[in-house]
């Protein structure tokens, strides 16, 4: 399953991150691309979209992100939940996780890290603030280019509740809100 | 609808915040308690549980939080989604939002801000780091006491997708994961 993505206006990026889905962070370096699941992230600004996230220095992605200062946040849905969890259960660079889990890496436009074709949305990011990396592993990313499959209106994103338990965002409601 | 909450081990707090639900932040001050919905939050550490969140200085809660350095993060489910959105559509301290939306404020144990009885979980928090408030409105909270209704196994939390559109975490799956 791969999805045809189109450019998404940067002002809409928060609608993808604010609901708190598990995302797949892709990075790249001398040993090739890597991917890891991530749930500790937070919108910090609408435009340009700023996303804070925690990447532990126990993850191989930490090194790649520190060196390249670029990454892609890819957003999966429940259809590939097993692959997402699989990416968290093994360690780069020993494993080619793309090959192992049947994930397709496509070139991004503005960064070297790849998009994942099986994810309905991908956000190309550059690191803009590492001041809270020493204290919390918290790095601030600016989204410089966003992609989304326009056919996906109610993405069944997955939300980690700990120890392999996930909630699926499978229902959708609308309420009169003045919140952006 | 009020729920009987019991103390929750601090090590389990991340299982409530990591899925990215809309939460209700309660604060208090000379004009009485206030409440606002919030979606821009992020786990930063398991134990003691640290939560980073964005509180804009356009919100009355910003002042109360800056002064008292304490708050409670309450987690609502879809049953009270209308009240949650209502709290975001009006402004404290002009409105007594608890009264207006039928929310019950109960005393917390370690902080002055109240728990909300209609929420299935409540986290008593103290501000521990304001260094990124000037730049992003990003404040770091330490959870000092946690409460949860033990009967709630699959909370139907709500997840904001922008402009009054919410996903409901209504399905639950389990996968073999080594992720904590």
mmCIF file of C-alpha atoms in Angstrom:
data_model
loop_
_atom_site.group_PDB
_atom_site.id
_atom_site.type_symbol
_atom_site.label_atom_id
_atom_site.label_comp_id
_atom_site.label_asym_id
_atom_site.label_seq_id
_atom_site.Cartn_x
_atom_site.Cartn_y
_atom_site.Cartn_z
ATOM 1 C CA UNK A 1 0.000 0.000 0.000
ATOM 2 C CA UNK A 2 1.539 3.283 -1.079
ATOM 3 C CA UNK A 3 -0.312 6.579 -1.187
ATOM 4 C CA UNK A 4 -0.162 9.420 -3.716
ATOM 5 C CA UNK A 5 0.824 12.493 -1.756
ATOM 6 C CA UNK A 6 0.456 16.141 -2.707
ATOM 7 C CA UNK A 7 1.957 19.255 -1.188
ATOM 8 C CA UNK A 8 0.071 20.430 1.904
ATOM 9 C CA UNK A 9 -0.094 24.075 3.023
ATOM 10 C CA UNK A 10 2.220 24.614 5.986
ATOM 11 C CA UNK A 11 -0.612 26.251 7.957
ATOM 12 C CA UNK A 12 -2.382 22.860 8.058
ATOM 13 C CA UNK A 13 0.540 20.907 9.490
ATOM 14 C CA UNK A 14 -0.667 21.264 13.090
ATOM 15 C CA UNK A 15 -3.850 19.343 12.235
ATOM 16 C CA UNK A 16 -1.653 16.277 11.693
ATOM 17 C CA UNK A 17 0.568 16.542 14.776
ATOM 18 C CA UNK A 18 -1.810 18.003 17.382
ATOM 19 C CA UNK A 19 -3.905 14.783 17.678
ATOM 20 C CA UNK A 20 -0.809 12.995 19.026
ATOM 21 C CA UNK A 21 -0.289 10.082 16.599
ATOM 22 C CA UNK A 22 2.656 7.718 16.670
ATOM 23 C CA UNK A 23 4.921 8.937 13.859
ATOM 24 C CA UNK A 24 7.852 7.416 12.002
ATOM 25 C CA UNK A 25 10.947 9.600 12.084
ATOM 26 C CA UNK A 26 13.278 9.089 9.140
ATOM 27 C CA UNK A 27 16.875 10.267 9.085
ATOM 28 C CA UNK A 28 19.833 9.478 6.886
ATOM 29 C CA UNK A 29 23.608 9.351 7.073
ATOM 30 C CA UNK A 30 26.689 7.499 5.807
ATOM 31 C CA UNK A 31 25.113 4.088 6.565
ATOM 32 C CA UNK A 32 21.902 4.891 4.709
ATOM 33 C CA UNK A 33 18.441 5.849 5.919
ATOM 34 C CA UNK A 34 17.018 4.894 9.302
ATOM 35 C CA UNK A 35 13.517 4.995 10.775
ATOM 36 C CA UNK A 36 12.134 4.967 14.321
ATOM 37 C CA UNK A 37 8.658 5.322 15.845
ATOM 38 C CA UNK A 38 8.137 8.367 18.036
ATOM 39 C CA UNK A 39 5.285 9.533 20.273
ATOM 40 C CA UNK A 40 6.790 12.300 22.362
ATOM 41 C CA UNK A 41 6.146 15.318 20.179
ATOM 42 C CA UNK A 42 4.331 18.629 20.465
ATOM 43 C CA UNK A 43 3.323 21.531 18.230
ATOM 44 C CA UNK A 44 5.091 24.753 19.250
ATOM 45 C CA UNK A 45 3.979 27.173 16.513
ATOM 46 C CA UNK A 46 1.456 27.230 13.648
ATOM 47 C CA UNK A 47 3.463 29.030 10.934
ATOM 48 C CA UNK A 48 6.187 28.317 10.237
ATOM 49 C CA UNK A 49 5.185 25.006 11.840
ATOM 50 C CA UNK A 50 7.501 24.215 14.739
ATOM 51 C CA UNK A 51 7.425 20.764 16.332
ATOM 52 C CA UNK A 52 9.290 19.848 19.489
ATOM 53 C CA UNK A 53 10.152 16.182 19.953
ATOM 54 C CA UNK A 54 12.148 13.916 22.224
ATOM 55 C CA UNK A 55 14.776 11.725 20.563
ATOM 56 C CA UNK A 56 16.751 9.757 23.136
ATOM 57 C CA UNK A 57 20.513 9.463 22.718
ATOM 58 C CA UNK A 58 19.987 5.704 23.074
ATOM 59 C CA UNK A 59 18.456 5.732 19.586
ATOM 60 C CA UNK A 60 20.663 5.539 16.494
ATOM 61 C CA UNK A 61 18.445 8.264 15.022
ATOM 62 C CA UNK A 62 19.823 10.655 17.648
ATOM 63 C CA UNK A 63 23.296 10.564 16.046
ATOM 64 C CA UNK A 64 21.950 10.886 12.514
ATOM 65 C CA UNK A 65 19.717 13.808 13.486
ATOM 66 C CA UNK A 66 22.528 15.557 15.368
ATOM 67 C CA UNK A 67 24.826 15.247 12.343
ATOM 68 C CA UNK A 68 22.444 15.985 9.465
ATOM 69 C CA UNK A 69 20.094 18.411 11.303
ATOM 70 C CA UNK A 70 17.322 17.188 9.020
ATOM 71 C CA UNK A 71 14.614 14.534 9.192
ATOM 72 C CA UNK A 72 11.152 13.617 7.984
ATOM 73 C CA UNK A 73 8.152 13.000 10.247
ATOM 74 C CA UNK A 74 5.948 10.402 8.525
ATOM 75 C CA UNK A 75 2.464 9.659 9.814
ATOM 76 C CA UNK A 76 1.256 6.061 9.600
ATOM 77 C CA UNK A 77 -2.243 4.641 10.067
ATOM 78 C CA UNK A 78 -3.410 1.411 11.651
ATOM 79 C CA UNK A 79 -2.990 -0.513 8.362
ATOM 80 C CA UNK A 80 0.788 -0.539 8.950
ATOM 81 C CA UNK A 81 0.742 -0.653 12.767
ATOM 82 C CA UNK A 82 2.716 -3.909 12.853
ATOM 83 C CA UNK A 83 5.513 -2.418 10.772
ATOM 84 C CA UNK A 84 5.568 0.682 12.997
ATOM 85 C CA UNK A 85 5.999 -1.425 16.116
ATOM 86 C CA UNK A 86 8.551 -3.599 14.322
ATOM 87 C CA UNK A 87 10.687 -0.529 13.614
ATOM 88 C CA UNK A 88 10.753 0.142 17.356
ATOM 89 C CA UNK A 89 11.693 -3.441 18.221
ATOM 90 C CA UNK A 90 14.980 -3.491 16.301
ATOM 91 C CA UNK A 91 18.021 -1.276 16.147
ATOM 92 C CA UNK A 92 19.676 0.637 13.294
ATOM 93 C CA UNK A 93 22.115 0.609 11.604
ATOM 94 C CA UNK A 94 22.428 -3.182 11.942
ATOM 95 C CA UNK A 95 19.019 -3.735 10.374
ATOM 96 C CA UNK A 96 17.755 -2.300 7.084
ATOM 97 C CA UNK A 97 14.326 -1.587 8.530
ATOM 98 C CA UNK A 98 12.874 -0.392 5.224
ATOM 99 C CA UNK A 99 13.639 -3.730 3.627
ATOM 100 C CA UNK A 100 12.696 -5.790 6.681
ATOM 101 C CA UNK A 101 9.264 -4.153 7.055
ATOM 102 C CA UNK A 102 8.460 -3.494 3.411
ATOM 103 C CA UNK A 103 8.560 0.280 3.732
ATOM 104 C CA UNK A 104 9.346 2.331 0.637
ATOM 105 C CA UNK A 105 11.752 5.255 0.961
ATOM 106 C CA UNK A 106 11.159 8.050 -1.571
ATOM 107 C CA UNK A 107 13.281 11.154 -2.034
ATOM 108 C CA UNK A 108 12.143 14.246 -0.164
ATOM 109 C CA UNK A 109 12.299 17.644 -1.849
ATOM 110 C CA UNK A 110 14.266 19.802 0.594
ATOM 111 C CA UNK A 111 15.995 17.343 2.949
ATOM 112 C CA UNK A 112 18.121 14.227 2.501
ATOM 113 C CA UNK A 113 16.044 11.961 4.786
ATOM 114 C CA UNK A 114 13.395 9.992 2.893
ATOM 115 C CA UNK A 115 9.607 10.106 2.810
ATOM 116 C CA UNK A 116 7.836 6.807 3.539
ATOM 117 C CA UNK A 117 5.379 5.999 0.754
ATOM 118 C CA UNK A 118 3.154 3.855 2.984
ATOM 119 C CA UNK A 119 2.409 6.816 5.288
ATOM 120 C CA UNK A 120 -0.452 9.148 4.333
ATOM 121 C CA UNK A 121 1.487 12.265 5.324
ATOM 122 C CA UNK A 122 5.146 13.304 5.543
ATOM 123 C CA UNK A 123 6.727 16.456 6.925
ATOM 124 C CA UNK A 124 10.215 17.505 5.832
ATOM 125 C CA UNK A 125 11.948 19.106 8.794
ATOM 126 C CA UNK A 126 15.107 20.985 9.729
ATOM 127 C CA UNK A 127 16.480 21.249 13.269
ATOM 128 C CA UNK A 128 16.220 24.845 14.509
ATOM 129 C CA UNK A 129 16.834 24.624 18.279
ATOM 130 C CA UNK A 130 18.899 22.079 20.207
ATOM 131 C CA UNK A 131 19.089 24.051 23.464
ATOM 132 C CA UNK A 132 16.974 21.528 25.403
ATOM 133 C CA UNK A 133 18.670 18.419 23.952
ATOM 134 C CA UNK A 134 21.096 18.061 26.898
ATOM 135 C CA UNK A 135 18.322 18.300 29.491
ATOM 136 C CA UNK A 136 15.415 16.396 27.894
ATOM 137 C CA UNK A 137 16.583 15.155 24.474
ATOM 138 C CA UNK A 138 14.051 17.749 23.248
ATOM 139 C CA UNK A 139 14.821 19.130 19.796
ATOM 140 C CA UNK A 140 12.817 21.744 17.903
ATOM 141 C CA UNK A 141 12.100 21.091 14.218
ATOM 142 C CA UNK A 142 10.796 23.482 11.586
ATOM 143 C CA UNK A 143 8.601 21.897 8.928
ATOM 144 C CA UNK A 144 9.861 23.226 5.591
ATOM 145 C CA UNK A 145 7.736 21.108 3.247
ATOM 146 C CA UNK A 146 4.619 19.032 3.914
ATOM 147 C CA UNK A 147 2.984 16.220 1.939
ATOM 148 C CA UNK A 148 -0.360 14.527 2.364
ATOM 149 C CA UNK A 149 -2.667 12.183 0.489
ATOM 150 C CA UNK A 150 -5.649 14.501 -0.175
ATOM 151 C CA UNK A 151 -8.012 11.492 -0.303
ATOM 152 C CA UNK A 152 -7.503 10.774 3.410
ATOM 153 C CA UNK A 153 -10.162 12.660 5.368
ATOM 154 C CA UNK A 154 -10.286 10.600 8.576
ATOM 155 C CA UNK A 155 -6.872 8.978 9.021
ATOM 156 C CA UNK A 156 -7.022 6.036 11.432
ATOM 157 C CA UNK A 157 -3.869 7.109 13.249
ATOM 158 C CA UNK A 158 -2.495 5.080 16.148
ATOM 159 C CA UNK A 159 -1.863 6.479 19.629
ATOM 160 C CA UNK A 160 0.441 4.685 22.042
ATOM 161 C CA UNK A 161 -0.892 3.901 25.523
ATOM 162 C CA UNK A 162 2.243 2.019 26.624
ATOM 163 C CA UNK A 163 3.562 -1.535 26.378
ATOM 164 C CA UNK A 164 2.115 -2.366 22.959
ATOM 165 C CA UNK A 165 -1.348 -0.998 23.690
ATOM 166 C CA UNK A 166 -2.610 1.490 21.118
ATOM 167 C CA UNK A 167 -5.781 3.479 20.672
ATOM 168 C CA UNK A 168 -6.959 3.938 17.108
ATOM 169 C CA UNK A 169 -8.532 7.234 16.077
ATOM 170 C CA UNK A 170 -11.372 5.501 14.313
ATOM 171 C CA UNK A 171 -14.285 7.831 14.961
ATOM 172 C CA UNK A 172 -14.635 11.469 13.972
ATOM 173 C CA UNK A 173 -16.807 14.210 15.461
ATOM 174 C CA UNK A 174 -17.396 17.891 14.777
ATOM 175 C CA UNK A 175 -18.188 20.544 17.353
ATOM 176 C CA UNK A 176 -18.636 24.286 17.078
ATOM 177 C CA UNK A 177 -15.263 25.535 18.165
ATOM 178 C CA UNK A 178 -13.489 28.865 18.056
ATOM 179 C CA UNK A 179 -10.200 27.058 18.597
ATOM 180 C CA UNK A 180 -8.034 27.101 15.504
ATOM 181 C CA UNK B 1 -21.246 12.130 35.415
ATOM 182 C CA UNK B 2 -18.460 12.112 37.968
ATOM 183 C CA UNK B 3 -15.891 9.361 38.302
ATOM 184 C CA UNK B 4 -14.334 7.820 41.412
ATOM 185 C CA UNK B 5 -10.596 8.328 41.037
ATOM 186 C CA UNK B 6 -7.783 6.535 42.836
ATOM 187 C CA UNK B 7 -4.090 7.380 43.083
ATOM 188 C CA UNK B 8 -2.143 6.257 39.990
ATOM 189 C CA UNK B 9 1.548 5.290 40.087
ATOM 190 C CA UNK B 10 3.627 8.109 38.615
ATOM 191 C CA UNK B 11 5.397 5.658 36.281
ATOM 192 C CA UNK B 12 2.077 5.163 34.443
ATOM 193 C CA UNK B 13 1.409 8.845 33.804
ATOM 194 C CA UNK B 14 2.964 8.764 30.323
ATOM 195 C CA UNK B 15 0.318 6.244 29.182
ATOM 196 C CA UNK B 16 -2.247 9.031 29.590
ATOM 197 C CA UNK B 17 -0.364 11.867 27.914
ATOM 198 C CA UNK B 18 1.558 10.070 25.147
ATOM 199 C CA UNK B 19 -1.597 9.314 23.069
ATOM 200 C CA UNK B 20 -2.105 13.061 22.597
ATOM 201 C CA UNK B 21 -5.593 13.716 24.018
ATOM 202 C CA UNK B 22 -7.143 17.135 24.417
ATOM 203 C CA UNK B 23 -6.776 17.917 28.128
ATOM 204 C CA UNK B 24 -8.357 20.458 30.446
ATOM 205 C CA UNK B 25 -5.815 22.570 32.291
ATOM 206 C CA UNK B 26 -7.041 23.927 35.624
ATOM 207 C CA UNK B 27 -5.344 26.759 37.477
ATOM 208 C CA UNK B 28 -6.403 28.994 40.317
ATOM 209 C CA UNK B 29 -5.763 32.486 41.638
ATOM 210 C CA UNK B 30 -7.373 35.434 43.416
ATOM 211 C CA UNK B 31 -10.405 35.357 41.072
ATOM 212 C CA UNK B 32 -11.020 31.631 41.624
ATOM 213 C CA UNK B 33 -10.301 28.603 39.484
ATOM 214 C CA UNK B 34 -10.050 28.655 35.695
ATOM 215 C CA UNK B 35 -10.015 25.939 33.041
ATOM 216 C CA UNK B 36 -8.850 25.794 29.415
ATOM 217 C CA UNK B 37 -8.546 23.023 26.811
ATOM 218 C CA UNK B 38 -5.019 22.262 25.635
ATOM 219 C CA UNK B 39 -3.599 20.018 22.922
ATOM 220 C CA UNK B 40 0.005 21.124 22.580
ATOM 221 C CA UNK B 41 1.716 18.920 25.127
ATOM 222 C CA UNK B 42 4.484 16.327 25.154
ATOM 223 C CA UNK B 43 5.994 13.814 27.567
ATOM 224 C CA UNK B 44 9.619 14.690 28.388
ATOM 225 C CA UNK B 45 10.496 12.087 31.041
ATOM 226 C CA UNK B 46 8.932 8.916 32.507
ATOM 227 C CA UNK B 47 9.821 9.322 36.220
ATOM 228 C CA UNK B 48 9.389 11.797 37.694
ATOM 229 C CA UNK B 49 6.889 12.431 34.897
ATOM 230 C CA UNK B 50 7.749 15.650 33.084
ATOM 231 C CA UNK B 51 5.286 17.160 30.622
ATOM 232 C CA UNK B 52 6.074 20.093 28.368
ATOM 233 C CA UNK B 53 3.131 22.175 27.187
ATOM 234 C CA UNK B 54 2.364 25.380 25.356
ATOM 235 C CA UNK B 55 0.195 27.938 27.164
ATOM 236 C CA UNK B 56 -0.163 31.124 25.150
ATOM 237 C CA UNK B 57 0.087 34.456 26.928
ATOM 238 C CA UNK B 58 -3.237 35.304 25.261
ATOM 239 C CA UNK B 59 -4.906 32.848 27.658
ATOM 240 C CA UNK B 60 -5.926 33.938 31.156
ATOM 241 C CA UNK B 61 -4.462 30.614 32.378
ATOM 242 C CA UNK B 62 -1.011 31.912 31.394
ATOM 243 C CA UNK B 63 -1.123 34.566 34.146
ATOM 244 C CA UNK B 64 -2.492 32.169 36.746
ATOM 245 C CA UNK B 65 0.115 29.531 35.905
ATOM 246 C CA UNK B 66 2.945 32.078 35.953
ATOM 247 C CA UNK B 67 1.869 33.307 39.392
ATOM 248 C CA UNK B 68 0.947 30.052 41.146
ATOM 249 C CA UNK B 69 3.430 27.760 39.351
ATOM 250 C CA UNK B 70 0.927 24.939 39.822
ATOM 251 C CA UNK B 71 -1.868 23.407 37.773
ATOM 252 C CA UNK B 72 -3.814 20.220 37.135
ATOM 253 C CA UNK B 73 -4.001 18.413 33.796
ATOM 254 C CA UNK B 74 -7.420 16.740 33.592
ATOM 255 C CA UNK B 75 -8.197 14.239 30.837
ATOM 256 C CA UNK B 76 -11.727 14.240 29.452
ATOM 257 C CA UNK B 77 -13.450 11.687 27.215
ATOM 258 C CA UNK B 78 -15.926 12.152 24.393
ATOM 259 C CA UNK B 79 -18.896 12.129 26.804
ATOM 260 C CA UNK B 80 -18.009 15.711 27.810
ATOM 261 C CA UNK B 81 -16.574 16.864 24.463
ATOM 262 C CA UNK B 82 -19.114 19.711 24.185
ATOM 263 C CA UNK B 83 -18.109 21.109 27.572
ATOM 264 C CA UNK B 84 -14.424 20.847 26.615
ATOM 265 C CA UNK B 85 -14.977 22.864 23.456
ATOM 266 C CA UNK B 86 -17.193 25.294 25.373
ATOM 267 C CA UNK B 87 -14.330 26.019 27.775
ATOM 268 C CA UNK B 88 -12.213 27.010 24.777
ATOM 269 C CA UNK B 89 -14.907 29.250 23.326
ATOM 270 C CA UNK B 90 -15.126 31.641 26.286
ATOM 271 C CA UNK B 91 -12.659 33.610 28.325
ATOM 272 C CA UNK B 92 -11.788 33.623 32.038
ATOM 273 C CA UNK B 93 -12.057 35.303 34.484
ATOM 274 C CA UNK B 94 -15.263 36.888 33.136
ATOM 275 C CA UNK B 95 -17.002 33.527 32.956
ATOM 276 C CA UNK B 96 -17.254 30.923 35.715
ATOM 277 C CA UNK B 97 -16.659 28.062 33.309
ATOM 278 C CA UNK B 98 -17.181 25.364 35.945
ATOM 279 C CA UNK B 99 -20.686 26.617 36.609
ATOM 280 C CA UNK B 100 -21.463 27.363 32.964
ATOM 281 C CA UNK B 101 -20.480 23.878 31.749
ATOM 282 C CA UNK B 102 -21.505 21.827 34.775
ATOM 283 C CA UNK B 103 -17.962 20.826 35.695
ATOM 284 C CA UNK B 104 -17.237 19.930 39.312
ATOM 285 C CA UNK B 105 -14.030 21.266 40.892
ATOM 286 C CA UNK B 106 -12.652 19.076 43.696
ATOM 287 C CA UNK B 107 -9.669 19.843 45.903
ATOM 288 C CA UNK B 108 -6.344 18.410 44.778
ATOM 289 C CA UNK B 109 -3.950 16.958 47.325
ATOM 290 C CA UNK B 110 -0.679 18.791 46.653
ATOM 291 C CA UNK B 111 -1.621 21.844 44.572
ATOM 292 C CA UNK B 112 -4.215 24.607 44.871
ATOM 293 C CA UNK B 113 -5.705 24.163 41.376
ATOM 294 C CA UNK B 114 -8.714 21.824 41.336
ATOM 295 C CA UNK B 115 -9.319 18.369 39.898
ATOM 296 C CA UNK B 116 -12.311 18.050 37.570
ATOM 297 C CA UNK B 117 -14.591 15.231 38.728
ATOM 298 C CA UNK B 118 -16.041 14.609 35.260
ATOM 299 C CA UNK B 119 -12.585 13.705 33.868
ATOM 300 C CA UNK B 120 -11.395 10.100 34.262
ATOM 301 C CA UNK B 121 -7.835 11.166 35.139
ATOM 302 C CA UNK B 122 -6.166 14.185 36.738
ATOM 303 C CA UNK B 123 -2.484 15.021 37.142
ATOM 304 C CA UNK B 124 -1.367 17.484 39.820
ATOM 305 C CA UNK B 125 1.596 19.433 38.436
ATOM 306 C CA UNK B 126 4.222 21.964 39.484
ATOM 307 C CA UNK B 127 6.120 24.197 37.056
ATOM 308 C CA UNK B 128 9.807 23.204 36.976
ATOM 309 C CA UNK B 129 11.242 24.971 33.905
ATOM 310 C CA UNK B 130 10.095 28.232 32.295
ATOM 311 C CA UNK B 131 13.209 28.776 30.171
ATOM 312 C CA UNK B 132 11.338 28.278 26.878
ATOM 313 C CA UNK B 133 8.282 30.324 27.849
ATOM 314 C CA UNK B 134 9.568 33.530 26.189
ATOM 315 C CA UNK B 135 10.334 31.751 22.917
ATOM 316 C CA UNK B 136 7.466 29.251 22.524
ATOM 317 C CA UNK B 137 5.172 29.645 25.565
ATOM 318 C CA UNK B 138 6.556 26.187 26.406
ATOM 319 C CA UNK B 139 6.547 25.388 30.110
ATOM 320 C CA UNK B 140 7.772 22.169 31.737
ATOM 321 C CA UNK B 141 5.572 20.609 34.432
ATOM 322 C CA UNK B 142 6.426 17.875 36.901
ATOM 323 C CA UNK B 143 3.537 15.589 37.833
ATOM 324 C CA UNK B 144 3.612 15.282 41.627
ATOM 325 C CA UNK B 145 0.382 13.328 42.140
ATOM 326 C CA UNK B 146 -1.777 11.396 39.681
ATOM 327 C CA UNK B 147 -5.390 10.224 39.871
ATOM 328 C CA UNK B 148 -7.336 7.880 37.631
ATOM 329 C CA UNK B 149 -10.613 5.996 37.607
ATOM 330 C CA UNK B 150 -9.353 2.373 37.686
ATOM 331 C CA UNK B 151 -12.515 1.160 35.932
ATOM 332 C CA UNK B 152 -11.576 2.990 32.716
ATOM 333 C CA UNK B 153 -9.570 0.604 30.527
ATOM 334 C CA UNK B 154 -10.148 2.139 27.088
ATOM 335 C CA UNK B 155 -10.824 5.849 27.579
ATOM 336 C CA UNK B 156 -12.515 7.393 24.543
ATOM 337 C CA UNK B 157 -10.244 10.424 24.563
ATOM 338 C CA UNK B 158 -10.647 13.196 21.985
ATOM 339 C CA UNK B 159 -7.887 14.379 19.671
ATOM 340 C CA UNK B 160 -8.101 17.759 17.972
ATOM 341 C CA UNK B 161 -7.654 17.902 14.196
ATOM 342 C CA UNK B 162 -8.325 21.621 13.942
ATOM 343 C CA UNK B 163 -11.385 23.870 13.605
ATOM 344 C CA UNK B 164 -13.750 21.779 15.713
ATOM 345 C CA UNK B 165 -12.875 18.450 14.092
ATOM 346 C CA UNK B 166 -11.907 15.749 16.568
ATOM 347 C CA UNK B 167 -10.865 12.129 16.280
ATOM 348 C CA UNK B 168 -12.112 9.837 19.020
ATOM 349 C CA UNK B 169 -9.834 7.072 20.288
ATOM 350 C CA UNK B 170 -12.616 4.533 20.131
ATOM 351 C CA UNK B 171 -10.806 1.379 19.117
ATOM 352 C CA UNK B 172 -7.999 -0.390 20.945
ATOM 353 C CA UNK B 173 -5.326 -2.770 19.630
ATOM 354 C CA UNK B 174 -2.415 -4.672 21.118
ATOM 355 C CA UNK B 175 0.875 -5.431 19.376
ATOM 356 C CA UNK B 176 4.027 -7.109 20.617
ATOM 357 C CA UNK B 177 6.206 -4.147 21.396
ATOM 358 C CA UNK B 178 9.459 -3.655 23.237
ATOM 359 C CA UNK B 179 8.634 0.045 23.530
ATOM 360 C CA UNK B 180 7.860 1.031 27.083
#
